[in-house]
Backbone as a printed PyTorch tensor [residue, N CA C, xyz], in Angstrom:
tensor([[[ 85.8410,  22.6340,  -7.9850],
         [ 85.5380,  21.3140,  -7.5170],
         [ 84.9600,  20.4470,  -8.6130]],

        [[ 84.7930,  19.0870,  -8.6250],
         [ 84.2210,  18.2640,  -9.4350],
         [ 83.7530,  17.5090,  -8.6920]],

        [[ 82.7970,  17.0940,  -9.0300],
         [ 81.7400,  15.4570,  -9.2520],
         [ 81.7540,  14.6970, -10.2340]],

        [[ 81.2110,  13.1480,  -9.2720],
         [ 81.4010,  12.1080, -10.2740],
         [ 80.0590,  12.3110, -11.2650]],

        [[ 80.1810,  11.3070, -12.5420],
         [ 79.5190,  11.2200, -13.0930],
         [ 77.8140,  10.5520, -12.0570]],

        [[ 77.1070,  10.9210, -13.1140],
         [ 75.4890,  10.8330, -12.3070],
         [ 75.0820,   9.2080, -12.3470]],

        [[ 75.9200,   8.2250, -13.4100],
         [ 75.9400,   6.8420, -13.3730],
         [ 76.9360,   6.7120, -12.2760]],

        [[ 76.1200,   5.8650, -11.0390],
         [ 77.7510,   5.5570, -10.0490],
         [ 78.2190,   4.3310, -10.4620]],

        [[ 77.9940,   3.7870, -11.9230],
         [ 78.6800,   2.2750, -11.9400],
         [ 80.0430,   3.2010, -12.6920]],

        [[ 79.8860,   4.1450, -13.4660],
         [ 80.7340,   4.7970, -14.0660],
         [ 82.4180,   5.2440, -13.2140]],

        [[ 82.3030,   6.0050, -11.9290],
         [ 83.0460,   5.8290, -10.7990],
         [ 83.7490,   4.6700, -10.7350]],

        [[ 82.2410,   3.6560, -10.1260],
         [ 83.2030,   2.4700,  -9.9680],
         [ 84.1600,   1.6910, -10.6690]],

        [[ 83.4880,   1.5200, -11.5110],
         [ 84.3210,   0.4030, -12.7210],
         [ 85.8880,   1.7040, -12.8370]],

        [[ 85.5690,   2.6920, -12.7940],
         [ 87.4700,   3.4350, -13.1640],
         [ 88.1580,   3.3740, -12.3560]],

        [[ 87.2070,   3.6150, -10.7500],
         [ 88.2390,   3.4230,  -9.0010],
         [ 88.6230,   1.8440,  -9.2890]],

        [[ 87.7320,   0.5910,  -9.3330],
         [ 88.4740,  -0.7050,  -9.4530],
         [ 89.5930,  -0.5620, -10.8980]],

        [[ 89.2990,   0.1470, -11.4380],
         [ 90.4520,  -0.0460, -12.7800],
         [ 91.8920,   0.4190, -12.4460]],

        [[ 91.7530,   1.7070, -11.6540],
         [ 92.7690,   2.4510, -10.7290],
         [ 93.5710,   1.6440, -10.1120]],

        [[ 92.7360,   0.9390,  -8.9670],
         [ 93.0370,   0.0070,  -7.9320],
         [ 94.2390,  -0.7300,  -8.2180]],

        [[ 93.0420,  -1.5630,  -9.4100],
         [ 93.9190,  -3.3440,  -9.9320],
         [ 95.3910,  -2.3180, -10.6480]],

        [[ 95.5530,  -1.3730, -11.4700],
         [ 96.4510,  -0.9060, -11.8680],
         [ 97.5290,  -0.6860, -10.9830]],

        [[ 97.2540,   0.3460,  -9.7790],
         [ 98.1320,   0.5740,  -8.5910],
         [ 98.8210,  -0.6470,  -8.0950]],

        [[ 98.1540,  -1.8730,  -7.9720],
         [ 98.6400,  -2.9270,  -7.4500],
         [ 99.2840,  -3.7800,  -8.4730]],

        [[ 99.2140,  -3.8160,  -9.9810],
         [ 99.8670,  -4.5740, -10.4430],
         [101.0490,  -3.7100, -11.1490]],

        [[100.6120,  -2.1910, -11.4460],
         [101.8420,  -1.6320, -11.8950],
         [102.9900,  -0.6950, -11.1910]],

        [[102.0760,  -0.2590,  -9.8300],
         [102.5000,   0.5280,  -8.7770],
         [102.4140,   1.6920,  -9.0810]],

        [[100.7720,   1.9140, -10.1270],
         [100.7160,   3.5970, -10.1760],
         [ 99.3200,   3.3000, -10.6230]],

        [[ 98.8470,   4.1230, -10.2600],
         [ 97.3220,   4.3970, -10.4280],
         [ 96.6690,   4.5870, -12.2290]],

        [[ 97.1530,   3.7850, -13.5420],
         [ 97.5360,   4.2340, -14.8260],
         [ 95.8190,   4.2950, -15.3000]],

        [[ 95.7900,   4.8040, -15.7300],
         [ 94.2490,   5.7460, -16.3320],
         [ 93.6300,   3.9010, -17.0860]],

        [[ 92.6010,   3.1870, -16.4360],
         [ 92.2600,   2.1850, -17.6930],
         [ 91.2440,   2.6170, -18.0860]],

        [[ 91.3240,   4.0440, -18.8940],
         [ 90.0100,   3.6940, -20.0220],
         [ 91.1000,   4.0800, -20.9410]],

        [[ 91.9870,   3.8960, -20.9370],
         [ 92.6680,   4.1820, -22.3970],
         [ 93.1940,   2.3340, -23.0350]],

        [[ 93.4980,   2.3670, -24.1010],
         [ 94.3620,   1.2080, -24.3600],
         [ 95.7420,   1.9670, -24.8940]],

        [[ 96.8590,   0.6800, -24.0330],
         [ 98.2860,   1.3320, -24.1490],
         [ 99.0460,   0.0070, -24.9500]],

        [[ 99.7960,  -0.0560, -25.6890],
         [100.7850,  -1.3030, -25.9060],
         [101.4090,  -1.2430, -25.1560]],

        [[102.0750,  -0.5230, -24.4670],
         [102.8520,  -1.2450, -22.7930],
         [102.4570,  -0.5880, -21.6480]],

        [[101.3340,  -1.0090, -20.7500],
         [100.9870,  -0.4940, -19.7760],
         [102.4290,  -0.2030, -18.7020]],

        [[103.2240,  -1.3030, -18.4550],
         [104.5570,  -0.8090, -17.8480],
         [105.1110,   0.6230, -18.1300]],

        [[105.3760,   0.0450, -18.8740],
         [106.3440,   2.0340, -19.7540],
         [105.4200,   3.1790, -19.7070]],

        [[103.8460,   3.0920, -19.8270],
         [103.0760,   4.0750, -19.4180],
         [102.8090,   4.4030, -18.0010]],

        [[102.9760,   3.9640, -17.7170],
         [102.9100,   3.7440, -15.7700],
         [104.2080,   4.5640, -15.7220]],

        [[105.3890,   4.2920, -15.7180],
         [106.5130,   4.5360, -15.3480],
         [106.7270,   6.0820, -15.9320]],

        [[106.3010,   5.9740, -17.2490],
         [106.1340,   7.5450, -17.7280],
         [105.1690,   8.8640, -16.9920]],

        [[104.1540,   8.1670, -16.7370],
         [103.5300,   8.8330, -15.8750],
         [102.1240,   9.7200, -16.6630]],

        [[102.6600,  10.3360, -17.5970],
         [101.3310,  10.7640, -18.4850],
         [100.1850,  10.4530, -17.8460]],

        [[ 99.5530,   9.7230, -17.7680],
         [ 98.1730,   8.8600, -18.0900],
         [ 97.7880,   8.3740, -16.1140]],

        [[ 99.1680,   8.7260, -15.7320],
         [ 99.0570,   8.2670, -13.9040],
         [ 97.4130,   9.0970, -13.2970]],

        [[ 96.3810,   8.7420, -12.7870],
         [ 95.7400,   9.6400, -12.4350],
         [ 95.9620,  10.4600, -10.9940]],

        [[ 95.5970,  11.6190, -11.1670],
         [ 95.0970,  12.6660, -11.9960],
         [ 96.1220,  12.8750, -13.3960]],

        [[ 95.6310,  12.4060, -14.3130],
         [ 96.5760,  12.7100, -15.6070],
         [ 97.0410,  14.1100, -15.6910]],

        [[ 97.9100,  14.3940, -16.9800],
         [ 98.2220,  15.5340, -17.3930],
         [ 96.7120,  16.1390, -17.3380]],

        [[ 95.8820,  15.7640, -18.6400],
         [ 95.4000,  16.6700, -19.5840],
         [ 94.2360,  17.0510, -18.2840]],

        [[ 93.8900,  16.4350, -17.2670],
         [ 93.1110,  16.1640, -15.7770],
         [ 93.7260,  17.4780, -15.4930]],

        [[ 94.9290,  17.6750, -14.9780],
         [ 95.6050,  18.3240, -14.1150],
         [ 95.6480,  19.8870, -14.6610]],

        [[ 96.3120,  19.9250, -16.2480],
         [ 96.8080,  21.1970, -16.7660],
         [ 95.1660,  21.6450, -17.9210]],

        [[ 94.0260,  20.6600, -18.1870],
         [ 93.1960,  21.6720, -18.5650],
         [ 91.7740,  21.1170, -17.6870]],

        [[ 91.9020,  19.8580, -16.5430],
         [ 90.4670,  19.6300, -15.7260],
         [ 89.9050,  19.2700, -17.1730]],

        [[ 90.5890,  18.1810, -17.8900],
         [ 89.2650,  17.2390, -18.6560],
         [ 89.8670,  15.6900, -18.4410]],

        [[ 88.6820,  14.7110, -17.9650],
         [ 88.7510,  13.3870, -17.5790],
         [ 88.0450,  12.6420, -18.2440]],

        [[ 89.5220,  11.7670, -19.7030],
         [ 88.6290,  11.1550, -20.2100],
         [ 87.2530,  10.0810, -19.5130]],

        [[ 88.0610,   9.6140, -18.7850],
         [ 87.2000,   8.6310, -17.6120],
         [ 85.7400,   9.2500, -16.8230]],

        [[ 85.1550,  10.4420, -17.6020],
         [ 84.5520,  10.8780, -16.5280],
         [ 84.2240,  10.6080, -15.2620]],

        [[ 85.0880,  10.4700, -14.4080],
         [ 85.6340,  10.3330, -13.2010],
         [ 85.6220,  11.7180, -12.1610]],

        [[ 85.8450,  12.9170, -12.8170],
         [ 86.1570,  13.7470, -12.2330],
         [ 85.2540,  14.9550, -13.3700]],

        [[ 83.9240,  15.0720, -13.0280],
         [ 83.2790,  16.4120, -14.0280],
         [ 83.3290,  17.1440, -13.3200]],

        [[ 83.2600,  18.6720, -13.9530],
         [ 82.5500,  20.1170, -13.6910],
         [ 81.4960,  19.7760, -13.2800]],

        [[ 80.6280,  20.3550, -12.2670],
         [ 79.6290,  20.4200, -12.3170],
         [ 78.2980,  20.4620, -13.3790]],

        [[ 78.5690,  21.3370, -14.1800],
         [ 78.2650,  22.1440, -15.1740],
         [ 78.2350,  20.8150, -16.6470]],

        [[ 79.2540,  19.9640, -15.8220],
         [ 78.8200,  19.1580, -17.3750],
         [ 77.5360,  17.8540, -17.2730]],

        [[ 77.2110,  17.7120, -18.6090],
         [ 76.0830,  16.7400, -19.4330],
         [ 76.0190,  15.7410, -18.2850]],

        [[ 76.8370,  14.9850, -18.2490],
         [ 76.6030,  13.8090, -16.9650],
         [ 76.9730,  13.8080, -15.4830]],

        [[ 77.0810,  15.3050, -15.1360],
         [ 77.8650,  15.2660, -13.9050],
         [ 76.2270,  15.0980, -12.8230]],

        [[ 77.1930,  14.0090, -11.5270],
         [ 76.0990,  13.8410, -10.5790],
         [ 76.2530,  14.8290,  -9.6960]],

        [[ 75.9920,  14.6650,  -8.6970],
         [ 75.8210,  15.7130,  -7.0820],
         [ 77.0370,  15.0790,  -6.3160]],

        [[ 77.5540,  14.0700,  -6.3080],
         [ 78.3160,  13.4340,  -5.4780],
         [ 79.6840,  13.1310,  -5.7120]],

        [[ 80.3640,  13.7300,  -4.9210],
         [ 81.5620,  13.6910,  -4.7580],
         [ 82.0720,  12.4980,  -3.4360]],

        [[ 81.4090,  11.4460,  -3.5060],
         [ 81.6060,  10.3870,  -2.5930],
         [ 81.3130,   9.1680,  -2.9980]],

        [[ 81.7540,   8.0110,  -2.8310],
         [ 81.5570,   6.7750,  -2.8870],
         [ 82.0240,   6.0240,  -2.1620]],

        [[ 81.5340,   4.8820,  -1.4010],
         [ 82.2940,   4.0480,  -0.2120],
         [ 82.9490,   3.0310,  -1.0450]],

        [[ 84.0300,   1.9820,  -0.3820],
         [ 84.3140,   0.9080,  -1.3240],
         [ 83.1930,  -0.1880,  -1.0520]],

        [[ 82.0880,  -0.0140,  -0.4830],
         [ 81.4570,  -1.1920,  -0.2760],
         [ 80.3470,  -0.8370,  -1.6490]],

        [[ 80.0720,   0.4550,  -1.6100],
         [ 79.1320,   1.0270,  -2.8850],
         [ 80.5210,   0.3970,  -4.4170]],

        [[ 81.4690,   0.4860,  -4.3230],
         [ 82.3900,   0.3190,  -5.2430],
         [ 82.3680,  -1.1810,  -5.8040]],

        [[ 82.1050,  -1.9670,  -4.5690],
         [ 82.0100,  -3.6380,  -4.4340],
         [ 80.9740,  -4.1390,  -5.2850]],

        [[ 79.7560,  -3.4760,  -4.7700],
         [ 78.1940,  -4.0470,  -5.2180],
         [ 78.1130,  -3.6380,  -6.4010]],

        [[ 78.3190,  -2.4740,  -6.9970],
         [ 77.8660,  -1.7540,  -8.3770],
         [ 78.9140,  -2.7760,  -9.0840]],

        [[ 80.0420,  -3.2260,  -8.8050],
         [ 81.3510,  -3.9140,  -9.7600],
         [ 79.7900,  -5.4790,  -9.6560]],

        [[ 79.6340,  -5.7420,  -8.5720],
         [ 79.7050,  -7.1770,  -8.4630],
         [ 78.3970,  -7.4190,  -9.1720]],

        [[ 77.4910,  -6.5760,  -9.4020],
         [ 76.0010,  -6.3810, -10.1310],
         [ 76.4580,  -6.4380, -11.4090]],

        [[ 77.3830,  -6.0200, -11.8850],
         [ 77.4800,  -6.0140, -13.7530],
         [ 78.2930,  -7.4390, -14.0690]],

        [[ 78.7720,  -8.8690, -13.2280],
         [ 78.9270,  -9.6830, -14.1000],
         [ 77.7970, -10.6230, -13.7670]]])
């Protein structure tokens, strides 16, 4: 199993990054990376979350998804979208 990181703005800001991605590219494309064509990476799939390197070795650059066991992992494996709303809407 995994948990999110122990910062919940950390969660949030990657679930809204997810989100806006799903809806503008029609795949969930990893935004903590930078891509020169987010299209063609989307469509490729690599980077779709749960990514490869997520899937085949359980590491998230996004710490999004820790071991327990790791440096920043929290207790919680939950977040509402209204907790998702406020933590986004507090950082501008």
């Amino acid at each position: 199993g995994t948990v999110f990181c122990s910062a919940p703005s950390t969660p949030a800001v990657v679930i809204k990054g997810l989100a806006e991605h799903k809806e503008t590219l029609g795949a969930p494309l990893c935004p903590c990376r930078h891509y020169e064509d987010k299209v063609a990476e989307a469509k490729d799939g690599f980077w779709n979350c749960p990514c490869v390197p997520m899937r085949e070795r359980h590491e998230c650059h996004c710490m999004l998804f820790l071991k327990p066991e790791d440096d920043f992992a929290g207790t919680s494996q939950h977040i509402t979208l209204e907790e998702v709303a406020e933590l986004i809407a507090n950082m501008d």
